CSV table of C-alpha atoms in Angstrom, one decimal:
chain,number,residue,atom,x,y,z
A,19,TRP,CA,0.7,-78.0,41.5
A,20,CYS,CA,0.6,-81.8,42.4
A,21,CYS,CA,0.1,-84.8,40.1
A,22,SER,CA,-2.0,-87.7,41.3
A,23,PHE,CA,-3.7,-90.5,39.3
A,24,GLY,CA,-3.1,-88.6,36.1
A,25,LYS,CA,-4.8,-85.5,37.3
A,26,CYS,CA,-3.4,-82.1,38.3
A,27,VAL,CA,-4.6,-80.6,41.5
A,28,LEU,CA,-4.4,-76.9,42.3
A,29,CYS,CA,-4.7,-75.9,46.0
A,30,ILE,CA,-5.8,-72.3,46.4
A,31,TYR,CA,-5.6,-70.6,49.8
A,32,GLY,CA,-7.5,-67.6,51.0
A,33,CYS,CA,-10.5,-68.0,48.7
A,34,MET,CA,-14.1,-68.1,49.7
A,35,CYS,CA,-15.5,-71.5,50.6
A,36,LEU,CA,-17.5,-72.8,47.6
A,37,SER,CA,-19.8,-75.7,47.2
A,38,VAL,CA,-18.9,-78.5,44.8
A,39,GLN,CA,-19.6,-77.5,41.2
A,40,THR,CA,-20.1,-79.9,38.4
A,41,ILE,CA,-18.4,-78.8,35.2
A,42,ARG,CA,-18.0,-81.0,32.1
A,43,PRO,CA,-14.3,-81.9,31.8
A,44,LYS,CA,-14.1,-80.9,28.2
A,45,GLU,CA,-15.3,-77.4,29.0
A,46,GLY,CA,-12.7,-76.5,31.5
A,47,TRP,CA,-11.4,-76.8,35.0
A,48,GLN,CA,-13.4,-78.6,37.7
A,49,VAL,CA,-13.8,-77.7,41.3
A,50,TYR,CA,-14.1,-80.9,43.4
A,51,SER,CA,-14.3,-79.6,46.9
A,52,SER,CA,-13.8,-76.6,49.1
A,53,ALA,CA,-13.2,-76.6,52.9
A,54,GLN,CA,-11.5,-74.8,55.7
A,55,ASP,CA,-8.2,-75.8,57.2
A,56,ALA,CA,-7.3,-75.7,60.9
A,57,ASP,CA,-6.4,-72.1,60.7
A,58,GLY,CA,-9.7,-71.2,59.2
A,59,ARG,CA,-8.4,-70.6,55.6
A,60,CYS,CA,-10.5,-71.7,52.7
A,61,ILE,CA,-8.9,-74.5,50.6
A,62,CYS,CA,-10.3,-75.3,47.1
A,63,THR,CA,-9.4,-78.4,45.1
A,64,VAL,CA,-9.5,-77.8,41.4
A,65,VAL,CA,-8.9,-80.5,38.8
A,66,ALA,CA,-7.8,-79.7,35.2
A,67,PRO,CA,-9.6,-81.2,32.3
A,68,GLU,CA,-8.7,-84.8,31.5
A,69,GLN,CA,-7.3,-84.1,28.1
A,70,ASN,CA,-4.6,-81.9,29.6
A,71,LEU,CA,-1.9,-83.9,31.4
A,72,CYS,CA,0.4,-82.3,33.9
A,73,SER,CA,3.6,-82.9,31.9
A,74,ARG,CA,2.0,-81.6,28.7
A,75,ASP,CA,0.6,-78.6,30.5
A,76,ALA,CA,4.0,-77.6,32.0
A,77,LYS,CA,5.7,-78.0,28.6
A,78,GLY,CA,2.9,-76.0,27.0
A,79,ARG,CA,3.3,-73.2,29.5
A,80,GLN,CA,7.0,-73.1,28.9
A,81,LEU,CA,6.4,-73.1,25.1
A,82,ARG,CA,4.0,-70.3,25.4
A,83,GLN,CA,6.5,-68.3,27.5
A,84,LEU,CA,9.2,-69.0,24.9
A,85,LEU,CA,6.8,-68.0,22.1
A,86,GLU,CA,6.0,-64.7,23.9
A,87,LYS,CA,9.7,-64.0,24.2
A,88,VAL,CA,10.3,-64.8,20.6
A,89,GLN,CA,7.4,-62.5,19.6
A,90,ASN,CA,8.8,-59.7,21.8
A,91,MET,CA,12.2,-60.2,20.3
A,92,SER,CA,10.7,-60.1,16.9
A,93,GLN,CA,9.0,-56.8,17.6
A,94,SER,CA,12.2,-55.4,19.1
A,95,ILE,CA,14.1,-56.5,16.0
A,96,GLU,CA,11.5,-54.9,13.7
A,97,VAL,CA,11.7,-51.6,15.7
A,98,LEU,CA,15.5,-51.8,15.6
A,99,ASN,CA,15.4,-52.6,11.9
A,100,LEU,CA,13.3,-49.5,11.2
A,101,ARG,CA,15.6,-47.3,13.4
A,102,THR,CA,18.6,-48.8,11.7
A,103,GLN,CA,17.3,-47.9,8.3
A,104,ARG,CA,16.7,-44.4,9.4
A,105,ASP,CA,20.1,-44.0,11.0
A,106,PHE,CA,21.7,-45.5,8.0
A,107,GLN,CA,20.3,-42.7,5.9
A,108,TYR,CA,21.8,-40.2,8.4
A,109,ILE,CA,25.1,-41.9,8.1
A,110,MET,CA,25.1,-41.9,4.4
A,111,ARG,CA,24.4,-38.1,4.5
A,112,MET,CA,27.2,-37.6,7.0
A,113,GLU,CA,29.6,-39.6,4.9
A,114,SER,CA,28.8,-37.4,1.9
A,115,GLN,CA,29.3,-34.2,3.9
A,116,ILE,CA,32.6,-35.5,5.4
A,117,LYS,CA,33.8,-36.3,1.9
A,118,GLY,CA,33.0,-32.7,1.0
A,119,LEU,CA,34.8,-31.5,4.0
A,120,ARG,CA,37.9,-33.5,3.1
A,121,SER,CA,37.8,-31.9,-0.3
A,122,LYS,CA,37.6,-28.5,1.4
A,123,PHE,CA,40.5,-29.2,3.6
A,124,ARG,CA,42.7,-30.4,0.7
A,125,GLN,CA,41.9,-27.0,-0.9
A,126,ILE,CA,42.9,-25.3,2.3
A,127,GLU,CA,46.1,-27.2,2.6
A,128,ALA,CA,47.0,-26.5,-1.0
A,129,ASP,CA,46.9,-22.7,-0.5
A,130,ARG,CA,46.2,-21.4,2.9
A,131,LYS,CA,47.0,-17.8,1.9
A,132,THR,CA,43.9,-17.7,-0.4
A,133,LEU,CA,41.5,-18.6,2.4
A,134,VAL,CA,39.1,-15.8,3.2
A,135,ASN,CA,36.5,-15.4,5.9
A,136,LYS,CA,33.7,-16.5,3.6
A,137,ASN,CA,35.3,-20.0,3.3
A,138,PHE,CA,35.6,-20.2,7.1
A,139,GLN,CA,31.9,-19.3,7.5
A,140,GLU,CA,30.9,-21.9,5.0
A,141,LEU,CA,32.9,-24.6,6.7
A,142,LYS,CA,31.6,-23.6,10.1
A,143,GLY,CA,28.1,-23.8,8.9
A,144,LYS,CA,28.6,-27.3,7.5
A,145,MET,CA,30.2,-28.4,10.8
A,146,GLU,CA,27.2,-27.0,12.7
A,147,SER,CA,24.9,-28.9,10.5
A,148,LEU,CA,26.7,-32.1,11.4
A,149,GLN,CA,26.6,-31.6,15.2
A,150,PRO,CA,22.9,-32.6,15.5
A,151,LEU,CA,23.7,-36.0,13.9
A,152,ILE,CA,26.0,-37.0,16.8
A,153,PRO,CA,23.1,-38.0,19.2
A,154,VAL,CA,21.5,-40.0,16.4
A,155,LEU,CA,24.8,-41.9,15.8
A,156,GLU,CA,25.0,-42.7,19.5
A,157,GLN,CA,21.7,-44.6,19.2
A,158,TYR,CA,23.0,-46.6,16.3
A,159,LYS,CA,24.3,-49.5,18.4
A,160,THR,CA,24.6,-52.2,15.6
A,161,ASP,CA,28.1,-51.0,14.7
A,162,ALA,CA,29.6,-49.2,17.7
A,163,LYS,CA,33.1,-49.1,16.1
A,164,LEU,CA,31.9,-47.3,13.0
A,165,ILE,CA,30.0,-44.8,15.2
A,166,SER,CA,33.0,-44.2,17.2
A,167,GLN,CA,35.1,-43.6,14.1
A,168,PHE,CA,32.6,-41.1,12.8
A,169,LYS,CA,32.4,-39.2,16.0
A,170,GLU,CA,36.2,-39.1,16.4
A,171,GLU,CA,36.6,-37.9,12.8
A,172,ILE,CA,34.0,-35.2,13.3
A,173,ARG,CA,35.8,-34.0,16.4
A,174,ASN,CA,39.1,-34.1,14.7
A,175,LEU,CA,37.8,-32.1,11.7
A,176,SER,CA,36.3,-29.6,14.1
A,177,GLY,CA,39.6,-29.3,15.9
A,178,VAL,CA,41.5,-28.8,12.7
A,179,LEU,CA,39.0,-26.2,11.5
A,180,MET,CA,39.2,-24.2,14.7
A,181,GLY,CA,43.0,-24.5,14.7
A,182,ILE,CA,43.3,-23.2,11.1
A,183,GLN,CA,40.9,-20.4,11.9
A,184,GLU,CA,42.9,-19.4,15.0
A,185,GLU,CA,46.1,-19.7,13.1
A,186,MET,CA,45.1,-17.8,10.0
A,187,GLY,CA,42.1,-15.7,11.3
A,188,ALA,CA,44.1,-12.9,13.1
A,189,TYR,CA,46.6,-12.5,10.4
A,190,ASP,CA,44.1,-12.5,7.6
A,191,TYR,CA,41.7,-10.2,9.5
A,192,GLU,CA,44.4,-7.5,9.8
A,193,GLU,CA,45.4,-8.0,6.1
A,194,LEU,CA,41.8,-7.8,5.0
A,195,GLN,CA,41.1,-4.8,7.2
A,196,GLN,CA,44.1,-3.0,5.6
A,197,ARG,CA,42.8,-3.8,2.1
A,198,VAL,CA,39.4,-2.5,3.0
A,199,LEU,CA,40.9,0.8,4.2
A,200,ASN,CA,42.9,1.1,1.0
A,201,LEU,CA,39.8,0.5,-1.0
A,202,GLU,CA,37.9,3.1,1.0
A,203,ASN,CA,40.7,5.6,0.4
A,204,ARG,CA,40.7,4.9,-3.3
A,205,LEU,CA,37.0,5.3,-3.5
A,206,ARG,CA,37.2,8.7,-1.8
A,207,ASN,CA,39.9,9.8,-4.2
A,208,CYS,CA,37.7,8.6,-7.1
A,209,MET,CA,34.6,10.3,-5.7
A,210,SER,CA,36.5,13.6,-5.3
A,211,LYS,CA,37.4,13.5,-8.9
A,212,LEU,CA,33.8,13.1,-10.0
A,213,THR,CA,32.3,16.3,-11.4
A,214,CYS,CA,28.6,16.9,-11.0
A,215,GLY,CA,26.6,14.3,-13.0
A,216,LYS,CA,23.9,14.7,-15.5
A,217,LEU,CA,20.6,12.7,-14.9
A,218,MET,CA,20.3,9.9,-17.4
A,219,LYS,CA,17.8,7.4,-15.8
A,220,ILE,CA,15.3,7.0,-12.9
A,221,THR,CA,14.5,3.5,-11.7
A,222,GLY,CA,12.1,2.2,-9.0
A,223,PRO,CA,10.3,3.0,-6.9
A,224,LEU,CA,11.0,1.1,-3.8
A,225,THR,CA,8.1,1.4,-1.4
A,226,VAL,CA,9.5,2.0,2.0
A,227,LYS,CA,6.3,2.5,3.9
A,228,THR,CA,2.6,3.3,3.5
A,229,SER,CA,1.3,5.9,6.0
A,230,GLY,CA,-0.3,9.3,6.4
A,231,THR,CA,-2.6,11.1,4.0
A,232,ARG,CA,-2.3,11.4,0.3
A,233,PHE,CA,0.0,14.4,0.6
A,234,GLY,CA,3.1,14.8,2.8
A,235,ALA,CA,6.9,14.9,2.9
A,236,TRP,CA,9.7,12.7,4.4
A,237,MET,CA,13.4,13.2,4.2
A,238,THR,CA,16.9,12.7,5.5
A,239,ASP,CA,19.7,15.2,5.9
A,240,PRO,CA,22.2,15.0,2.9
A,241,GLN,CA,24.8,16.8,5.0
A,242,ALA,CA,24.7,14.3,7.9
A,243,SER,CA,27.4,11.8,8.6
A,244,PRO,CA,27.1,8.3,7.2
A,245,LYS,CA,26.2,7.0,10.7
A,246,ASN,CA,23.4,9.6,11.1
A,247,ASN,CA,20.4,8.2,9.3
A,248,ARG,CA,17.6,10.1,11.0
A,249,VAL,CA,14.3,10.4,9.1
A,250,TRP,CA,11.8,13.3,9.4
A,251,TYR,CA,8.2,12.9,8.6
A,252,MET,CA,5.7,15.7,7.9
A,253,ASP,CA,2.2,14.6,7.0
A,254,SER,CA,-0.3,16.7,5.0
A,255,TYR,CA,0.3,20.0,3.1
A,256,THR,CA,-1.5,22.5,5.4
A,257,ASN,CA,-2.8,23.1,9.0
A,258,ASN,CA,0.0,21.1,10.6
A,259,LYS,CA,3.1,21.8,12.5
A,260,ILE,CA,4.1,18.5,14.0
A,261,VAL,CA,7.4,16.9,12.7
A,262,LYS,CA,8.1,13.3,13.7
A,263,GLU,CA,11.7,12.1,13.9
A,264,PHE,CA,13.0,8.6,13.6
A,265,LYS,CA,16.5,7.4,14.3
A,266,SER,CA,16.8,5.3,11.2
A,267,ILE,CA,14.9,4.0,8.2
A,268,THR,CA,14.3,0.8,10.1
A,269,ASP,CA,12.6,2.7,13.0
A,270,PHE,CA,10.7,4.7,10.4
A,271,VAL,CA,9.3,1.5,8.9
A,272,ALA,CA,8.5,0.1,12.3
A,273,GLY,CA,6.9,3.3,13.4
A,274,VAL,CA,9.3,3.8,16.4
A,275,GLU,CA,9.5,7.6,16.9
A,276,SER,CA,12.5,9.0,18.7
A,277,ARG,CA,11.2,12.6,19.0
A,278,THR,CA,8.4,15.0,18.0
A,279,TYR,CA,8.9,18.7,17.2
A,280,ASN,CA,6.1,21.2,17.5
A,281,LEU,CA,7.0,24.0,15.1
A,282,PRO,CA,6.1,27.6,16.0
A,283,PHE,CA,4.4,28.1,12.6
A,284,LYS,CA,2.3,25.8,10.4
A,285,TRP,CA,3.8,24.9,7.0
A,286,ALA,CA,2.4,25.3,3.5
A,287,GLY,CA,2.9,22.6,0.8
A,288,THR,CA,5.1,19.5,1.0
A,289,ASN,CA,8.3,21.0,-0.4
A,290,HIS,CA,10.4,21.2,2.7
A,291,VAL,CA,14.0,20.2,3.1
A,292,VAL,CA,16.4,19.2,6.0
A,293,TYR,CA,19.9,20.6,5.4
A,294,ASN,CA,22.8,20.5,7.8
A,295,GLY,CA,20.7,19.9,10.9
A,296,SER,CA,18.0,22.5,10.2
A,297,LEU,CA,14.5,22.3,8.6
A,298,TYR,CA,13.7,24.8,5.9
A,299,TYR,CA,10.0,25.2,5.1
A,300,ASN,CA,7.4,27.7,3.8
A,301,LYS,CA,5.3,29.4,6.5
A,302,MET,CA,1.6,29.0,5.8
A,303,GLN,CA,-0.2,31.8,3.9
A,304,SER,CA,3.1,33.7,3.2
A,305,ASN,CA,6.2,33.7,1.1
A,306,ILE,CA,8.4,33.5,4.3
A,307,ILE,CA,11.0,30.8,4.5
A,308,VAL,CA,11.6,29.5,8.0
A,309,ARG,CA,14.9,27.9,9.2
A,310,TYR,CA,14.2,25.7,12.3
A,311,SER,CA,17.1,24.1,14.2
A,312,PHE,CA,16.4,20.5,15.4
A,313,GLU,CA,19.3,20.9,17.9
A,314,THR,CA,17.9,23.9,19.7
A,315,GLY,CA,14.2,23.4,18.9
A,316,ARG,CA,13.9,27.0,17.9
A,317,VAL,CA,13.6,29.2,14.7
A,318,VAL,CA,17.1,30.4,13.8
A,319,THR,CA,16.1,32.6,10.8
A,320,GLN,CA,13.1,33.5,8.8
A,321,ARG,CA,13.1,35.7,5.6
A,322,ALA,CA,10.5,36.6,3.0
A,323,LEU,CA,11.2,35.5,-0.6
A,324,GLU,CA,10.5,38.7,-2.3
A,325,SER,CA,7.9,38.7,-5.1
A,326,ALA,CA,7.4,34.9,-4.8
A,327,GLY,CA,3.8,33.8,-5.3
A,328,PHE,CA,2.2,31.8,-2.4
A,329,HIS,CA,-1.1,30.2,-1.2
A,330,ASN,CA,-1.9,28.5,-4.5
A,331,VAL,CA,-1.0,31.5,-6.8
A,332,TYR,CA,1.7,29.6,-8.6
A,333,PRO,CA,1.6,26.0,-7.3
A,334,TYR,CA,2.5,22.8,-9.1
A,335,THR,CA,-0.1,21.0,-11.2
A,336,TRP,CA,-1.6,19.2,-8.1
A,337,GLY,CA,-2.1,22.4,-6.1
A,338,GLY,CA,-1.6,21.9,-2.3
A,339,PHE,CA,0.0,25.3,-1.7
A,340,SER,CA,3.1,24.0,-3.4
A,341,ASP,CA,4.1,27.6,-4.6
A,342,ILE,CA,7.6,27.6,-3.0
A,343,ASP,CA,9.8,24.5,-3.3
A,344,LEU,CA,12.9,24.3,-1.1
A,345,MET,CA,15.5,21.8,-2.0
A,346,ALA,CA,19.2,20.9,-1.7
A,347,ASP,CA,21.9,19.3,-3.9
A,348,GLU,CA,25.7,18.9,-4.1
A,349,LEU,CA,26.0,22.7,-4.5
A,350,GLY,CA,23.9,23.9,-1.6
A,351,LEU,CA,20.4,25.2,-0.7
A,352,TRP,CA,17.8,26.3,-3.4
A,353,ALA,CA,14.4,27.8,-3.7
A,354,VAL,CA,12.1,27.2,-6.7
A,355,TYR,CA,9.1,29.5,-7.1
A,356,ALA,CA,7.4,31.8,-9.6
A,357,THR,CA,6.8,35.6,-9.7
A,358,ASN,CA,4.5,38.0,-11.5
A,359,GLN,CA,7.6,39.7,-13.0
A,360,ASN,CA,8.6,36.4,-14.7
A,361,ALA,CA,5.0,35.8,-15.9
A,362,GLY,CA,4.4,32.9,-13.6
A,363,ASN,CA,7.4,31.0,-14.9
A,364,ILE,CA,9.8,29.2,-12.7
A,365,VAL,CA,12.5,31.2,-10.9
A,366,ILE,CA,15.5,29.5,-9.3
A,367,SER,CA,17.4,31.1,-6.4
A,368,GLN,CA,20.4,29.8,-4.6
A,369,LEU,CA,20.2,30.6,-0.9
A,370,ASN,CA,22.7,31.2,1.9
A,371,PRO,CA,21.7,28.3,4.3
A,372,ASP,CA,22.6,30.5,7.4
A,373,THR,CA,21.0,33.8,6.6
A,374,LEU,CA,18.5,32.7,3.8
A,375,GLN,CA,19.7,35.6,1.7
A,376,ILE,CA,19.6,35.1,-2.1
A,377,ILE,CA,23.1,34.4,-3.6
A,378,ASN,CA,22.0,34.3,-7.2
A,379,THR,CA,18.8,34.0,-9.3
A,380,TRP,CA,17.9,32.4,-12.7
A,381,ASN,CA,14.6,33.0,-14.6
A,382,THR,CA,13.4,30.1,-16.7
A,383,GLU,CA,10.6,30.0,-19.4
A,384,TYR,CA,8.8,27.0,-18.0
A,385,SER,CA,5.4,27.7,-16.4
A,386,LYS,CA,5.2,26.8,-12.7
A,387,ARG,CA,1.6,25.7,-13.0
A,388,ASN,CA,2.5,23.3,-15.8
A,389,ALA,CA,5.2,21.5,-13.7
A,390,GLY,CA,4.3,18.4,-11.8
A,391,GLU,CA,7.3,18.4,-9.5
A,392,SER,CA,11.0,19.5,-9.7
A,393,PHE,CA,14.3,18.7,-8.0
A,394,MET,CA,17.9,19.9,-8.2
A,395,ILE,CA,21.0,17.7,-9.1
A,396,CYS,CA,24.4,19.3,-9.3
A,397,GLY,CA,22.9,22.8,-10.0
A,398,THR,CA,20.5,21.6,-12.7
A,399,LEU,CA,16.8,21.9,-12.1
A,400,TYR,CA,14.8,18.9,-13.5
A,401,ILE,CA,11.1,19.4,-14.0
A,402,THR,CA,8.4,16.7,-14.5
A,403,ASN,CA,5.5,17.4,-16.8
A,404,SER,CA,2.8,15.9,-14.5
A,405,HIS,CA,2.1,14.6,-11.0
A,406,LEU,CA,0.0,11.8,-12.5
A,407,THR,CA,0.6,8.4,-14.2
A,408,GLY,CA,2.8,8.7,-17.3
A,409,ALA,CA,4.8,11.6,-15.9
A,410,LYS,CA,8.4,12.0,-17.0
A,411,VAL,CA,11.3,14.5,-16.5
A,412,TYR,CA,10.6,16.8,-19.4
A,413,TYR,CA,12.7,19.9,-18.9
A,414,ALA,CA,16.2,20.6,-17.4
A,415,TYR,CA,17.7,24.0,-16.7
A,416,SER,CA,21.4,24.4,-15.9
A,417,THR,CA,22.4,27.2,-13.6
A,418,LYS,CA,26.0,26.7,-14.6
A,419,THR,CA,25.4,27.6,-18.2
A,420,SER,CA,22.0,29.4,-17.9
A,421,THR,CA,20.6,27.2,-20.6
A,422,TYR,CA,17.8,24.6,-20.8
A,423,GLU,CA,17.0,21.5,-22.8
A,424,TYR,CA,14.0,19.3,-23.2
A,425,THR,CA,14.5,15.8,-21.9
A,426,ASP,CA,12.6,12.5,-22.0
A,427,ILE,CA,13.3,10.6,-18.8
A,428,PRO,CA,10.3,8.5,-17.7
A,429,PHE,CA,9.8,7.3,-14.1
A,430,HIS,CA,7.2,4.9,-12.7
A,431,ASN,CA,4.4,6.8,-10.9
A,432,GLN,CA,3.3,3.6,-9.2
A,433,TYR,CA,0.5,5.0,-7.0
A,434,PHE,CA,-0.8,7.6,-9.5
A,435,HIS,CA,-0.3,10.8,-7.6
A,436,MET,CA,3.1,12.4,-6.7
A,437,SER,CA,3.0,15.3,-4.2
A,438,MET,CA,6.7,15.4,-3.3
A,439,LEU,CA,9.9,14.5,-5.2
A,440,ASP,CA,13.2,15.6,-3.8
A,441,TYR,CA,16.8,14.6,-4.5
A,442,ASN,CA,19.2,13.6,-1.7
A,443,ALA,CA,22.8,14.1,-2.7
A,444,ARG,CA,24.2,11.8,0.0
A,445,ASP,CA,22.0,8.9,-0.9
A,446,ARG,CA,22.0,9.6,-4.7
A,447,ALA,CA,18.2,8.9,-4.6
A,448,LEU,CA,14.9,10.7,-5.0
A,449,TYR,CA,12.6,10.7,-2.0
A,450,GLY,CA,8.9,10.7,-3.0
A,451,TRP,CA,5.5,10.9,-1.4
A,452,ASN,CA,3.3,8.9,-3.8
A,453,ASN,CA,-0.4,9.0,-2.8
A,454,GLY,CA,0.2,8.0,0.9
A,455,HIS,CA,3.2,5.8,0.1
A,456,GLN,CA,6.8,6.8,1.0
A,457,VAL,CA,9.0,5.7,-1.9
A,458,LEU,CA,12.6,5.9,-3.1
A,459,PHE,CA,13.8,6.2,-6.7
A,460,ASN,CA,17.4,5.3,-7.8
A,461,VAL,CA,19.0,7.8,-10.2
A,462,THR,CA,21.7,7.1,-12.8
A,463,LEU,CA,24.1,10.1,-13.4
A,464,PHE,CA,26.6,10.6,-16.1
A,465,HIS,CA,29.9,11.6,-14.5
A,466,ILE,CA,33.1,13.1,-15.9
A,467,ILE,CA,36.2,12.1,-14.0
A,468,LYS,CA,38.6,15.1,-13.6
A,469,THR,CA,42.3,14.4,-14.2
A,470,GLU,CA,45.2,16.1,-12.4
A,471,ASP,CA,45.7,18.3,-15.4
A,472,ASP,CA,42.1,19.7,-15.2
A,473,SER,CA,41.6,23.0,-13.5
């Protein structure tokens, strides 16, 4: 820029040579001439409008630059203000949580002995929820001192918490472990004093899975250890001999099979039972009971149940070749069936689980064809009056006293058709196959606790 005679002249190098243009001063800049210098470069002389003096133009330019800076600063302040408001909300939340932590630590200091693992987990969870706020606080530059104090306090609280946990955790863990062992021993002692219970109530069902046909059986081993939760699954009531095994209820629900067994004989009905590692089932079109070992994959024993009806001669109300029902309870292995000699009424036989020989037999007066399903609990056979909606436990026969009674214990037949209902003494639950749904019922038993004076 150069000022001369009240006009501002702009010299531009490197432009194309232009002819003189006439532009009205009020409309804009004016090109007065264009030429080439000694080096061949194009030089253009441009004159600003008359109303814009050089001094005013320079000051205006500076003012515009300053205004742009102010606008930029204003925008930055606005952004910072929004971020500050947001971060202030985080700080207020943090302050509230820290106050809560202070209260917790006062409680800890007041009585460290009463601190249990649950309190530690709760405190650790709160500390973990505070950790993501630290990066936010680091952005909060308007009060670096306050931020630093918060960060330091959080770190101190974390250190104190970890120190207390390390100091008390090992001691309390051993103490709690001993208390758990003592409680387990007391529970075993109490359970050993429980006599066999009387069925009072059935609740549920809990639907575990929906699979298979309308008829089938699924079960666990009541004699297995608490860590062994294998499930066996037998779909349909006839023309099948494939047993699926699952390592746990979780695998069963997920459909993750651990093994498949191909039985040597097809089964009849759905009234099978797994007992002490063996499967007991009724061989199709016969009154033969088969004992199959899962460990060896072979038939260990098979024996005919003399005089027992089979192949839909004396089934339950729903049919399905359910003539012979094998079951287990706290007292052992049982077979429920009907004979011509007992006029088609239910016969109960306790079996030797190794040889399948009959140990003892009881004849009831309840018609097998009028029974929906049945199950044994503590030597008492409980019989339902139907396999359909509205069914209830209607009849109970005690093998201990050889007496019976009529009962009225309803249960919810949720899916309208029950083709399997068996008691598991370990789980204290009824396993059911309810129209293609595998379900569990809880049972309430009335127990009598034996004293040391009882025989």
